[in-house]
XYZ file of C-alpha atoms in Angstrom:
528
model
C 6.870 -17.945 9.567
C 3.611 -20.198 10.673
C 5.429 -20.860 13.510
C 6.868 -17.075 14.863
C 3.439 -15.565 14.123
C 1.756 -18.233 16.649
C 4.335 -17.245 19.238
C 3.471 -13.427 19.014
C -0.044 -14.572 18.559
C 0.822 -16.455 22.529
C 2.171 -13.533 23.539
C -0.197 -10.824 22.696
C -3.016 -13.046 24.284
C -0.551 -13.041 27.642
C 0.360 -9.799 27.855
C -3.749 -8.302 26.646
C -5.134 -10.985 30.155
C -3.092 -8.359 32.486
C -3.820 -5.154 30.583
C -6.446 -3.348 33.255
C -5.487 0.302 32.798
C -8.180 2.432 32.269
C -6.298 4.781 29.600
C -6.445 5.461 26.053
C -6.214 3.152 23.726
C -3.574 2.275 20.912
C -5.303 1.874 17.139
C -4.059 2.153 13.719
C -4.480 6.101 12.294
C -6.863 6.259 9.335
C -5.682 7.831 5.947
C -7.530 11.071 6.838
C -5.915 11.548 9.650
C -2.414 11.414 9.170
C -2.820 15.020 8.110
C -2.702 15.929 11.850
C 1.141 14.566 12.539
C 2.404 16.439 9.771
C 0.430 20.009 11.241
C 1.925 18.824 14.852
C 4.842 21.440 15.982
C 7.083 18.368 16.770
C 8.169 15.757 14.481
C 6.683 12.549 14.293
C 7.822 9.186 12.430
C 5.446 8.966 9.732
C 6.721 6.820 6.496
C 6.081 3.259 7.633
C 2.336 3.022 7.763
C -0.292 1.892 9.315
C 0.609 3.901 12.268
C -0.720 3.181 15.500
C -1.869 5.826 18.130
C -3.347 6.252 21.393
C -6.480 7.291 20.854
C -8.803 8.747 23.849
C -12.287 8.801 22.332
C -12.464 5.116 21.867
C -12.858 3.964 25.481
C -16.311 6.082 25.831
C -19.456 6.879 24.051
C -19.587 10.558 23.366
C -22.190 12.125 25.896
C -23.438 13.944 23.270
C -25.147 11.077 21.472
C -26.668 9.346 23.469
C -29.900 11.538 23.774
C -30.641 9.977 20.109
C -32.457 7.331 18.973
C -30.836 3.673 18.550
C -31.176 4.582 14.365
C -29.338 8.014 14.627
C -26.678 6.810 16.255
C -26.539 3.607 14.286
C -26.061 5.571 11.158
C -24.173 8.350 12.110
C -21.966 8.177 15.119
C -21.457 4.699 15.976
C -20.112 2.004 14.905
C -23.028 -0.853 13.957
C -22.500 -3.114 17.218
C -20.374 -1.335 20.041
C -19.311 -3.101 23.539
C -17.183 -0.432 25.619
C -15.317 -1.677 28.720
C -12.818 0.273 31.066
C -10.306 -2.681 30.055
C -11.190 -3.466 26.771
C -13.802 -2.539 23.796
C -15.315 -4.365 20.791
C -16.619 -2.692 17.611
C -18.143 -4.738 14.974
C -19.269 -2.966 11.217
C -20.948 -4.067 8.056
C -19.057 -2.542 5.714
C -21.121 -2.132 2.078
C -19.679 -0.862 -1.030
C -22.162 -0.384 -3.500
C -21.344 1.562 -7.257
C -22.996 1.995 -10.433
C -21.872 3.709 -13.552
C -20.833 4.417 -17.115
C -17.391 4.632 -19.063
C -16.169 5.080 -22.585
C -19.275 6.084 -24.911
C -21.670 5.728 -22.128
C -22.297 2.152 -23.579
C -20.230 0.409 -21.008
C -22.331 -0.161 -17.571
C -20.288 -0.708 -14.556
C -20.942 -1.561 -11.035
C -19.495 -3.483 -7.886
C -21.422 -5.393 -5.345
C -19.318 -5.169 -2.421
C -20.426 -6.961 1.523
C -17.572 -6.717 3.963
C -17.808 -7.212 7.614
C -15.097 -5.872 10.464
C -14.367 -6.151 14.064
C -12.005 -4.211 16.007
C -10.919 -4.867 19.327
C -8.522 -3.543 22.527
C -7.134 -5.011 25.688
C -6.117 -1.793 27.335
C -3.470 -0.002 25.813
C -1.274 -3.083 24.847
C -3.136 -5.214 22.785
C -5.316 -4.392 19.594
C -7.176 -6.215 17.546
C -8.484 -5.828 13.585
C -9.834 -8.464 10.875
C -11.560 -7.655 7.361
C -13.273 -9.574 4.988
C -15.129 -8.695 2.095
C -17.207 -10.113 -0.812
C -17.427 -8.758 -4.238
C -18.879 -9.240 -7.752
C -18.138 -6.369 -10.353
C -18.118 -4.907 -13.907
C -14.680 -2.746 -14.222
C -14.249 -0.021 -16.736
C -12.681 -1.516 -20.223
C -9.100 -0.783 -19.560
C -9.404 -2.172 -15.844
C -11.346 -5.101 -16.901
C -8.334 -5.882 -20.030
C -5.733 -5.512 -16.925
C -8.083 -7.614 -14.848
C -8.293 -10.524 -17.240
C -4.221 -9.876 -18.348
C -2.947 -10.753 -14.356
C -6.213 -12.508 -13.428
C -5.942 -10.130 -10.482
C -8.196 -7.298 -9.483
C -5.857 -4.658 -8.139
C -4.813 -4.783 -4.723
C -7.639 -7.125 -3.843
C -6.867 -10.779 -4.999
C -7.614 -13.306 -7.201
C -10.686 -13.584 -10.140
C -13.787 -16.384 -11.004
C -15.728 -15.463 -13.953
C -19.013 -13.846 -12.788
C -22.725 -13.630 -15.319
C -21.164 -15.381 -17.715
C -17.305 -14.083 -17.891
C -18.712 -10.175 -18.050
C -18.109 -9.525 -14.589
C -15.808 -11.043 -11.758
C -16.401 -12.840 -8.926
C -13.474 -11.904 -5.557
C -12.797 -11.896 -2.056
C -9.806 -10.312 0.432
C -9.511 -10.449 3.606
C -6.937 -8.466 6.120
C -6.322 -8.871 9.964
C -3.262 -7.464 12.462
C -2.620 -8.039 16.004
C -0.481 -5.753 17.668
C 1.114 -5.679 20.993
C 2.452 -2.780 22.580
C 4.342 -3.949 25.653
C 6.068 -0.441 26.819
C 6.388 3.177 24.840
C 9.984 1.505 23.376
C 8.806 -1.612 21.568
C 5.588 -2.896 19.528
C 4.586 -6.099 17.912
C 2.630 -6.208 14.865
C 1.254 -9.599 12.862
C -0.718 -9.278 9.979
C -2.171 -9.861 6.860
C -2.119 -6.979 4.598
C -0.183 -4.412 3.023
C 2.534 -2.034 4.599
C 3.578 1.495 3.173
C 6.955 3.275 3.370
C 7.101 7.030 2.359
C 5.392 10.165 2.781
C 4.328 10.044 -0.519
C 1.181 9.254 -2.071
C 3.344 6.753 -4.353
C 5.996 4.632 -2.860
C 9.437 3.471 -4.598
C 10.146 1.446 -1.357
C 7.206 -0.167 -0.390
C 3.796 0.784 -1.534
C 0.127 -0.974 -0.163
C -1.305 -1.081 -3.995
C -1.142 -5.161 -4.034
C -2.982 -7.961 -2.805
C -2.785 -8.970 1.371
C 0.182 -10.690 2.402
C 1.427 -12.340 5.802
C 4.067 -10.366 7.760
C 5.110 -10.007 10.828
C 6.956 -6.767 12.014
C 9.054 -5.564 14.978
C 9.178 -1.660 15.712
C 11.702 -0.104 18.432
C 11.639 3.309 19.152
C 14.293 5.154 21.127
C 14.706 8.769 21.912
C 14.795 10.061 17.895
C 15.068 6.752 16.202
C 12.461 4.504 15.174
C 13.651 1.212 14.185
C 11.232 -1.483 12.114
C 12.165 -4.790 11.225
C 9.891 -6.714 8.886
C 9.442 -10.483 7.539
C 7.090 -11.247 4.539
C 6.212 -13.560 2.733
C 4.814 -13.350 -1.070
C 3.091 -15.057 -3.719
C 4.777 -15.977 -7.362
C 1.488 -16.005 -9.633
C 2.925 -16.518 -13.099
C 5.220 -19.949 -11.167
C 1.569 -21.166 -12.639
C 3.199 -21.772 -15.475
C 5.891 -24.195 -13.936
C 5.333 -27.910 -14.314
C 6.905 -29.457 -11.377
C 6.446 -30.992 -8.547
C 5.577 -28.022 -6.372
C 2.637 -26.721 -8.340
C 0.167 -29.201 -6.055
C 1.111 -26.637 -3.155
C -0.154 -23.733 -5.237
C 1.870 -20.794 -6.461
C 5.616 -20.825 -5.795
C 6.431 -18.592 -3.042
C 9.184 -16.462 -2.072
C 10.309 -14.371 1.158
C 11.605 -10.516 2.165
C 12.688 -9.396 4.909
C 12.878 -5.115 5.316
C 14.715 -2.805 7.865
C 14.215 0.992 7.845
C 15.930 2.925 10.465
C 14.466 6.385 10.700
C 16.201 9.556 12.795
C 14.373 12.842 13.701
C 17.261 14.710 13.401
C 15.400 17.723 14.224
C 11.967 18.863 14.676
C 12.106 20.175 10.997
C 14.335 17.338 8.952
C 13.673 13.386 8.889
C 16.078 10.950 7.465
C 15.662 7.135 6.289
C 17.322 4.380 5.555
C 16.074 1.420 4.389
C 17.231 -2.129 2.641
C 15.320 -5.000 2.049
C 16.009 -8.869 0.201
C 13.790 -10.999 -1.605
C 14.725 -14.725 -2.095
C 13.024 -17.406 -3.288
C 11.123 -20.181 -1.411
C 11.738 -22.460 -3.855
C 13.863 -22.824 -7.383
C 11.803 -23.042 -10.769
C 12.988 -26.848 -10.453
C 10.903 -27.339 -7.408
C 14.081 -27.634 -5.072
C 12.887 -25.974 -1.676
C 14.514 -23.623 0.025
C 12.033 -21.794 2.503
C 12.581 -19.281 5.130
C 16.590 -18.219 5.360
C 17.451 -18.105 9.017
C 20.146 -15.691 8.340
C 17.874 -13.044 7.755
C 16.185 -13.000 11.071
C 18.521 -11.120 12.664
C 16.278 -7.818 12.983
C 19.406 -5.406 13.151
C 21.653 -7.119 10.161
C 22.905 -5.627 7.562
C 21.369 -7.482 5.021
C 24.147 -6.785 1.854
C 26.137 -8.779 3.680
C 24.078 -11.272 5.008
C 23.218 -11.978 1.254
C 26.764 -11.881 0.363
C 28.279 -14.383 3.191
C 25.321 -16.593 1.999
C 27.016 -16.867 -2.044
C 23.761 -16.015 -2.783
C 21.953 -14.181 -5.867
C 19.206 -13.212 -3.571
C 17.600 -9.796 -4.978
C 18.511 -6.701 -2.583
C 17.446 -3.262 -2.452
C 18.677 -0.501 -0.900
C 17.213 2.880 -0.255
C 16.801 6.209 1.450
C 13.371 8.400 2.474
C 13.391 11.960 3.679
C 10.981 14.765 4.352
C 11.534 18.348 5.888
C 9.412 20.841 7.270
C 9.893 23.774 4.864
C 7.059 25.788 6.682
C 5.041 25.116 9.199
C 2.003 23.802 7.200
C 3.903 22.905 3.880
C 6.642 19.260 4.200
C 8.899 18.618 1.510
C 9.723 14.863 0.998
C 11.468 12.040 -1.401
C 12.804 9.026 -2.202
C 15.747 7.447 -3.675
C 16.262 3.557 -4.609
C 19.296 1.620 -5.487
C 18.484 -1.479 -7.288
C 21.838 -1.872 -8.738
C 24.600 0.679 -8.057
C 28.027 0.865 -9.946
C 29.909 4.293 -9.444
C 31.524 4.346 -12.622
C 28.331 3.057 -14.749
C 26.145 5.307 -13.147
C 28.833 8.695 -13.287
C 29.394 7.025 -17.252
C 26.605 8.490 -18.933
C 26.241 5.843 -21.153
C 22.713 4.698 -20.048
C 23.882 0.911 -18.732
C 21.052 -1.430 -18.631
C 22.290 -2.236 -15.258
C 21.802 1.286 -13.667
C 18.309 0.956 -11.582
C 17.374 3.477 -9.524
C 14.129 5.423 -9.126
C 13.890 9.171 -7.617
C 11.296 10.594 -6.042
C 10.428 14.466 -4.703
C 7.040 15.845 -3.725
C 5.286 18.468 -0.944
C 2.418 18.463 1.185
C 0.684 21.722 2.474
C -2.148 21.978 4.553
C -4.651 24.753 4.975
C -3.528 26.325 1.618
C -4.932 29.731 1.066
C -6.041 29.574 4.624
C -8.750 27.808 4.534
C -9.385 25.186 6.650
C -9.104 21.516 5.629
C -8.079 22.882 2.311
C -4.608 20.470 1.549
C -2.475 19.976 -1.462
C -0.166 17.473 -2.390
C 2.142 17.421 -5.479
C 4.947 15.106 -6.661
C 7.385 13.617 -9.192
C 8.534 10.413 -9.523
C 10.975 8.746 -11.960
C 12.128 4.859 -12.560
C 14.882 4.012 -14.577
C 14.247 0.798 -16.921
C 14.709 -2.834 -15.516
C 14.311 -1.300 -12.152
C 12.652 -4.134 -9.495
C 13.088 -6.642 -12.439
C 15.333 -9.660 -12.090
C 16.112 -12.999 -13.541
C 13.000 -14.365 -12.304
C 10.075 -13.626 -11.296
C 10.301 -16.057 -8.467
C 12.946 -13.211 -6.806
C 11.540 -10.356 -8.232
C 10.396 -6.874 -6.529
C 6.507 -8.329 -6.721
C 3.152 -9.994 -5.035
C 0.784 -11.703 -6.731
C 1.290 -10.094 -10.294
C 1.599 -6.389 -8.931
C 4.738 -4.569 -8.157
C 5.816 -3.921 -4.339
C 6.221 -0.251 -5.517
C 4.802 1.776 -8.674
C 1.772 0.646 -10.601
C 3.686 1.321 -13.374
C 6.868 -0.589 -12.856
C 10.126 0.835 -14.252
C 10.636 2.587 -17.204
C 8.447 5.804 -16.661
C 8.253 8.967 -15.138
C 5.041 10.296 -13.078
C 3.882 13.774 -11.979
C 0.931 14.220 -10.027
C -1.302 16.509 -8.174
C -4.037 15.845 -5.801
C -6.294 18.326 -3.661
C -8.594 17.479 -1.070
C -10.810 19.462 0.638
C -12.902 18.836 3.758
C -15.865 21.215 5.469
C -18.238 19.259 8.079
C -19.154 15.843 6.747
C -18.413 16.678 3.318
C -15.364 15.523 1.304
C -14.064 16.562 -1.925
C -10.927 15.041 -3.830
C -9.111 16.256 -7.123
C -6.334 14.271 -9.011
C -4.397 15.024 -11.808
C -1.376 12.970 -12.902
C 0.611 13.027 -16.484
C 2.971 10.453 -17.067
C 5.535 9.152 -19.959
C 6.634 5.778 -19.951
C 8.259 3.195 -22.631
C 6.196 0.275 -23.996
C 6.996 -3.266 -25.463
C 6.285 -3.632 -29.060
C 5.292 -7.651 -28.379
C 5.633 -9.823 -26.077
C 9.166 -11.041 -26.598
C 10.638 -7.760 -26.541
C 11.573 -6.102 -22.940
C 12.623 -2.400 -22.836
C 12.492 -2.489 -18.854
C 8.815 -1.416 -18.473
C 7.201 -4.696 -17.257
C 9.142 -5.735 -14.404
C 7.788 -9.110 -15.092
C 10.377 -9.987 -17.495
C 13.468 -11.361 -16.666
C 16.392 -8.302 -16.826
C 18.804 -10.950 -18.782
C 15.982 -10.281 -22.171
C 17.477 -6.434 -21.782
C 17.899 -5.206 -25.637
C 20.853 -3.594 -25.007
C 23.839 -3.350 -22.580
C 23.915 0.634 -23.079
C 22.016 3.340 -24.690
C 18.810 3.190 -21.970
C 16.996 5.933 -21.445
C 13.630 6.444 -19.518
C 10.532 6.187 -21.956
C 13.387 3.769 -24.225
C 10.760 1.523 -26.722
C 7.308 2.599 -27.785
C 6.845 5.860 -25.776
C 3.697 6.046 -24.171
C 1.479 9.276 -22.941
C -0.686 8.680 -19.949
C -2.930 11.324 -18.220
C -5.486 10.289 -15.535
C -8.176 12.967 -14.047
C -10.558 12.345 -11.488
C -12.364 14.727 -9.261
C -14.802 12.961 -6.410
C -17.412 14.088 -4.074
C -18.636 12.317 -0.822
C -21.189 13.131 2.111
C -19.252 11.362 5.384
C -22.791 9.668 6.946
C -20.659 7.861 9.850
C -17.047 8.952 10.110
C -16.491 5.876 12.607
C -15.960 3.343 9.635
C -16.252 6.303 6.840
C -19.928 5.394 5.823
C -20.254 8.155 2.547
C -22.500 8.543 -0.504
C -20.282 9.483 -2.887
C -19.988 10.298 -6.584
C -16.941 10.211 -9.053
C -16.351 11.254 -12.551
C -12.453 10.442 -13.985
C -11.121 10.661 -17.509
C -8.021 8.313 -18.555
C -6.122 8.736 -21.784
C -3.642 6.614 -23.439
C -1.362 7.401 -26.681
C 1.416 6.507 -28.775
C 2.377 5.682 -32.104
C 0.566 2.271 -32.031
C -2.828 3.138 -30.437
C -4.897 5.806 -28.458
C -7.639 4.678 -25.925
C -10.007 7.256 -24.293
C -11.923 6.389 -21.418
C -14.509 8.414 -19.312
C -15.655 6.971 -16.449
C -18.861 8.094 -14.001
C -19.900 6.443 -10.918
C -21.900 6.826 -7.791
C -22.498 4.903 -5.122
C -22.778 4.053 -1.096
C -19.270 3.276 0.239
C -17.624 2.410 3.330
C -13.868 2.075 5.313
C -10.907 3.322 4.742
C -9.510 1.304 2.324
C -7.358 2.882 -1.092
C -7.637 1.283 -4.463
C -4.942 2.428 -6.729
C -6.900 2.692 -10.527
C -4.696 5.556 -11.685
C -2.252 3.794 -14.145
């Protein structure tokens, strides 16, 4: 992999020196846009995210600006340092994130500390440019700060040190991508980060709620087909706990490799198909294995590839749609096929064996009329043992978090979340209810924590969703922001969510305020 990504690396540098068009640039959508390609009369590829664009405004400084002072503009049109080029342009933020508030009782003080720094860069409309990194000390809410010190893993944004004596933690990330766009048919992308697949706010294929990870991906587009082709490699956290050899290296590692293939059959209807394999860099006795040639075939069918090999490598397979049901309202879904027997599944019998997860939603924009004014609702259901395997070292997960669902397998989730925009301000409801089944103790694994090795199953039939101590979860959160510089999404913003857990064993209640100054488009996913 070191290797590949410096030959795109060599090649995006080649192909940005003769890039002297003066025309719009390509750059990554933000989250708040990608409203605008579902409202667009023609139908646009839109599950494998980020998306890149051409984007007009970038190349210039808006006319109407630049009668203000330096400070004005600073604050709240620009970026923080700004060099604009007909062949290229450099932006360059400092990007704060600064919280304080109160959960449970009121008794609980929490707050994050947050310096990150960004620069973003084009060579014409071929080669672009992005790298992150950020700083952080904070005090989570009680049931983040349990989960926290469970995975020694802040969600989605790396590894913990103890911080003021073991109250607080102590964490950096960092993301970058380079991306090449040599002609309108093919683009280029290395990174380090996260990639989504859906239309969904959750994803059962690929989701972005884990820690950064190297990748490097290969996108085609032809007429109505948009091919991707994508090689990853992850981290093994809990391998920690293996003493060989290998452990001097760090955490075990292991690979994936991911093809979706999606067709615009019409301007209304979208169809996906995607599979994926994870194998293991090396074995649990330290015996390496590393990257799998056979897999770099970008248009392989990968079920076979892993069967020719006499393999036990873990595949997926899996499907994404979405349709146009009116012009300002997209229905969309999911289906994933961990393990797939006709006559198991068609049994009724509830084989431990049968993993597949389902999902269905809608989007609609403008509801009521009103501008800005968007809804999004949807359902999503994971049968036990789903993304489990026999190891974690093949498993459907990063660095202690799953690839998918926050919640693993063994659950089912329905959500709704409206946002509402007017001006500079922003406004953002979520409600989400979900049931999922619990381990009594450690040793005991009724499919929820896909951490466990599937062979610990507690029986070969008779599994059901929400099987093992069923569990209530409902999550409420309702935010308000004031946009002070859209360019890197500069807001003051304040947030009040309520979390409640049940069953039979315990019930937790949380309440959780918090205001603060807060900046880029990054999404933390705390709702589980």
């Amino acid at each position: 992999m070191k290797h590949l990504i410096w030959m795109v690396t060599a090649l995006l540098l080649f192909g940005a020196a003769n890039a002297q068009e003066k025309l719009p640039v390509i750059v990554p959508y933000n989250p708040l846009d990608i409203r605008d390609l579902y409202l667009d009369s023609s139908n646009h590829h839109t599950a494998f995210k980020p998306i890149l664009h051409e984007d007009t405004s970038a190349m210039y400084t808006n006319p109407d600006t630049t009668k203000r002072s330096l400070f004005h503009r600073k604050l709240f049109n620009e970026h923080l340092l700004e060099y604009r080029n007909k062949d290229y342009n450099v932006f360059i933020d400092f990007l704060p994130d600064f919280q304080i508030g109160k959960s449970r009782d009121g008794s609980r003080t929490n707050w994050l500390n947050t310096r990150g720094a960004s620069i973003q860069a084009n060579i014409g409309t071929k080669f672009y440019f992005e790298s992150y990194f950020f700083e952080n000390q904070g005090k989570f809410p009680y049931y983040l700060d349990q989960y926290i010190r469970k995975n020694q893993i802040v969600p989605g944004q790396g590894g913990i040190k103890d911080y003021s004596d073991g109250k607080a933690f102590d964490y950096n990330y960092a993301s970058a991508l380079l991306s090449y766009t040599p002609n309108k048919y093919l683009n280029v992308t290395a990174g380090y980060g996260q990639n989504f697949i859906g239309d969904g706010y959750r994803s059962l294929i690929l989701s972005d709620i884990q820690f950064s990870y190297p990748y490097l991906k290969l996108t085609g587009t032809l007429g109505n087909v948009q091919y991707t082709a994508m090689w990853a490699q992850f981290m093994d956290k809990h391998s920690q706990s293996f003493a060989t050899a290998y452990d001097d290296l760090g955490y075990y590692k292991k690979w994936g490799v991911f093809h979706f293939l999606d067709w615009n059959v019409s301007k209304r209807l979208t169809i996906g198909f995607f599979d994926a394999v994870i194998w293991p860099d090396a074995d649990s006795s330290g015996r390496k294995r590393g990257f799998d040639w056979s897999y770099m075939n970008p248009i392989i069918f990968l079920r076979s590839a892993e069967f020719s090999e006499g393999s036990s490598d873990n595949a997926l397979v899996g499907l994404n749609a979405k349709f146009k049901l009116f012009p300002k309202t997209t229905i969309y879904g999911q289906l994933v096929l961990d393990e797939f027997k006709l006559k198991e599944v068609f049994g009724g019998k509830g084989w431990w064996a049968n993993k597949q997860s389902a999902q269905l939603g809608f989007r609609s924009f403008d509801l009521f009329k009103v501008n800005k004014l968007d809804l999004q609702g949807e359902l999503n259901v994971v049968r036990p043992y789903t993304y489990s395997y026999k190891s974690t070292l093949i498993n459907y997960e990063h660095y202690n978090q799953s690839l998918a669902h926050p919640l693993g397998a063994n659950f089912w989730e329905v959500l709704g979340i409206a946002t509402y925009r007017i001006k500079r301000w922003y406004g953002r409801g979520e409600l989400m209810y979900s049931q999922y089944g619990d381990d009594p103790d450690a040793a005991t694994n009724y499919g929820h924590d896909i951490s466990k090795p599937y062979t610990t199953h507690v029986s070969n039939y008779g599994n059901w969703i929400g099987q093992g101590v069923k569990t209530n979860l409902l999550y409420a959160q309702g935010t308000i922001a004031y946009v002070l510089n859209p360019k890197y999404n500069l807001r003051l913003e304040t947030s009040l969510a309520a979390r409640r857990v049940s069953n039979d064993i315990t019930k937790t209640t949380d309440l959780i305020f918090s205001i603060g100054l807060r900046s880029t488009f990054r999404q933390f996913y705390y709702d589980f």
